Coordinates of C-alpha atoms in Angstrom, one line a residue:
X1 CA 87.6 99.7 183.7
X2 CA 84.1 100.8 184.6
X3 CA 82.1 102.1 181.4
X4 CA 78.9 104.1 181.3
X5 CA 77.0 105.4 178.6
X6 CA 75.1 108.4 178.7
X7 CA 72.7 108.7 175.7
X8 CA 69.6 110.7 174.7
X9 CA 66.9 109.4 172.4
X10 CA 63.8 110.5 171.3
X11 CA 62.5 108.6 168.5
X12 CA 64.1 105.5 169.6
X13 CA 67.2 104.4 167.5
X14 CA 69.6 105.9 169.8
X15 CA 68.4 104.0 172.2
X16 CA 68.2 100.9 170.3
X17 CA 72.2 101.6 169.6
X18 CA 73.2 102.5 173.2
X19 CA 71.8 99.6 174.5
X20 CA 73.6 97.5 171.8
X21 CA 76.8 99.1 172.5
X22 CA 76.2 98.5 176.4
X23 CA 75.1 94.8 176.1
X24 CA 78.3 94.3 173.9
X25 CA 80.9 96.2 175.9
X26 CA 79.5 95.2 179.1
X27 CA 78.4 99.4 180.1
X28 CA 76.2 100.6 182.6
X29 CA 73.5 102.2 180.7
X30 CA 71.5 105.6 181.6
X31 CA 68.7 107.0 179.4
X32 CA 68.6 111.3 179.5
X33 CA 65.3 112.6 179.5
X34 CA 64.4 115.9 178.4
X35 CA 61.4 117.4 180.3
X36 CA 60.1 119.8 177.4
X37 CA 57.9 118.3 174.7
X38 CA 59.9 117.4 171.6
X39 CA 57.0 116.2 169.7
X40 CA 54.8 117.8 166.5
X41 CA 56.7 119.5 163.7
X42 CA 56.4 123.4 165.1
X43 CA 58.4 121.9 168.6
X44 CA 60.5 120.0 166.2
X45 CA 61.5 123.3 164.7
X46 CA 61.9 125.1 168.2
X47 CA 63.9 121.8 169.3
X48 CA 66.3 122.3 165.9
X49 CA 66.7 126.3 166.7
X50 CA 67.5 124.9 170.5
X51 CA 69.9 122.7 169.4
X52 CA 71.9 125.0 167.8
X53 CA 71.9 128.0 170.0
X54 CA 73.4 125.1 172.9
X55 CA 70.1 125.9 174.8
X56 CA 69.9 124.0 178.0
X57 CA 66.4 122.7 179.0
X58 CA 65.2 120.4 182.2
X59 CA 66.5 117.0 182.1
X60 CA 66.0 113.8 184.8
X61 CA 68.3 113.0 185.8
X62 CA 69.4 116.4 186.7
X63 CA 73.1 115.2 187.3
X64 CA 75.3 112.6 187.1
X65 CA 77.9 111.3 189.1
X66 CA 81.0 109.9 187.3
X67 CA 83.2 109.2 189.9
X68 CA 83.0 105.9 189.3
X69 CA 83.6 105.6 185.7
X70 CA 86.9 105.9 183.9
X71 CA 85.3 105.6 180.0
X72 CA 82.2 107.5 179.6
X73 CA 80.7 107.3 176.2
X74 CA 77.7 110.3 175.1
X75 CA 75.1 109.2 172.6
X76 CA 72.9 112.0 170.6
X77 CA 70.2 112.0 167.3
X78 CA 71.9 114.7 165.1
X79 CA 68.8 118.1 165.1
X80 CA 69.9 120.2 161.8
X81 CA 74.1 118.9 162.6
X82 CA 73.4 119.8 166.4
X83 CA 73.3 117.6 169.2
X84 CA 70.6 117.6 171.5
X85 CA 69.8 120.2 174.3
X86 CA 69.5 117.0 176.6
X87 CA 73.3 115.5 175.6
X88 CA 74.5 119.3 175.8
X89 CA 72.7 120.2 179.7
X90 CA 73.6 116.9 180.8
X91 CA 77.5 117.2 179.8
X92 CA 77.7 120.9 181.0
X93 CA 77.0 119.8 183.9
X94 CA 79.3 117.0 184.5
X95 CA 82.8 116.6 186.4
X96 CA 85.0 115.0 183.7
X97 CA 88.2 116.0 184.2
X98 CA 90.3 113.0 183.3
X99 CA 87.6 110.9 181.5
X100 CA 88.2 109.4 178.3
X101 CA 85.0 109.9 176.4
X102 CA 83.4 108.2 173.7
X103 CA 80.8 110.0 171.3
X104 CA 78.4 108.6 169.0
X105 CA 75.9 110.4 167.0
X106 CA 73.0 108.5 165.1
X107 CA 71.9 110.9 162.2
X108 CA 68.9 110.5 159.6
X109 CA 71.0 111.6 156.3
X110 CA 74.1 113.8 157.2
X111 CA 75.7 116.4 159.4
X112 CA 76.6 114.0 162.0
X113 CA 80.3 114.8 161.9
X114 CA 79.0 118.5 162.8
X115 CA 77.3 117.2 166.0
X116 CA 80.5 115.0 166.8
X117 CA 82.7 118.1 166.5
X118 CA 80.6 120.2 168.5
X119 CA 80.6 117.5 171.8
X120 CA 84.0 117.0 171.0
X121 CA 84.8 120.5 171.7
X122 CA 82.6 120.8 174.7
X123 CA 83.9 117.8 176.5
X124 CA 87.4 118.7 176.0
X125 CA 86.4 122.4 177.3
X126 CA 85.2 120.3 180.8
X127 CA 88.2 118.3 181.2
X128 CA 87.6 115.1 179.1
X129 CA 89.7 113.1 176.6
X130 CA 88.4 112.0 173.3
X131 CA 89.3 108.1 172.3
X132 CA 87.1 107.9 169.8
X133 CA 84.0 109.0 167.8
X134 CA 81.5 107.2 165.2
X135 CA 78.5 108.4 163.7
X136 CA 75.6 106.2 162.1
X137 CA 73.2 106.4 159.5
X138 CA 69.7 105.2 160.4
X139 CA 67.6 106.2 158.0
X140 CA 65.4 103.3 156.6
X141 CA 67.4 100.6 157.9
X142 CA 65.8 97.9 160.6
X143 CA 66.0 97.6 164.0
X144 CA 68.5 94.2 162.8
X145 CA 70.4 96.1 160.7
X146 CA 71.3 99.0 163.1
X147 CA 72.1 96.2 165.8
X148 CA 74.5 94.8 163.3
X149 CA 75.8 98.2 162.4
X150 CA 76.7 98.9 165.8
X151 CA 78.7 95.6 166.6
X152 CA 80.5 96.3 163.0
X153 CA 81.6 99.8 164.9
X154 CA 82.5 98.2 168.0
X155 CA 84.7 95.9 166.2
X156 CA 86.0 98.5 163.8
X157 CA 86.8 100.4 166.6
X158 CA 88.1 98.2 168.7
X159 CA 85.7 99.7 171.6
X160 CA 86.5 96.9 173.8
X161 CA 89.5 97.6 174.9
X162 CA 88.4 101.0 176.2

């Protein structure tokens, strides 16, 4: 079963934890970037308000094609218990009817079940299937200790046999 994980990060820890989760469940790995500047704490704001009116915004790669993929996971910081416009452009504009999808959400306190929910419902609205879901806490913790948080989810989860 092919796997790809789809991920945005800004800061950096999401992408510390997708490319954990694709090392360990043997995933292709492809990074979302967001073409509108995130950075400074007025665009921070702006970014927040984006995040939760679902406002798309330019992303590379424009698309994706999953046609090759039967598990697709989505990875996404948690802005204010939103995800990200990137994660929510990207998804609107994928094919995945018949996908079983995996979400993850890395948050800095809380709210991350509120961003899970919310991809939850818009991948079910474009066809997917929800396996599973985690969220994790990053706040403080090393770069070690988010590695070895991950692998504690994958095993929890049971993620390799997806």
């Amino acid at each position: 079963m092919a796997k790809i994980i789809i991920y945005y990060s800004q800061g950096g820890t999401t992408d510390l934890i997708a490319k954990t989760l694709a090392k360990n469940l043997n995933a292709d790995l492809l990074r979302i970037h967001d073409l509108k500047d995130r950075e400074g704490f007025k665009n921070r704001i702006f970014s927040s308000i984006n995040a939760f009116r679902e406002v798309k915004t330019d992303i590379v790669p424009p698309n994706v094609d999953l046609s090759g993929y039967d598990t697709v996971y989505f990875g996404t910081p948690t802005w204010s218990g939103n995800p990200t416009p990137a994660i929510l452009t990207i998804i609107d504009r994928c094919d995945l009817r018949g996908k079983d999808v995996v979400l993850f959400a890395t948050m800095d306190s809380s709210r991350g079940e509120t961003n899970i929910e919310r991809l939850e419902r818009k991948v079910k609205l474009r066809g997917a299937r929800v396996i599973q879901s985690f969220t994790i806490a990053t706040k403080d913790k090393s770069p070690q200790k988010l590695v070895y948080d991950t692998e504690a989810i994958i095993e929890m989860k049971d993620l390799k046999m997806y």
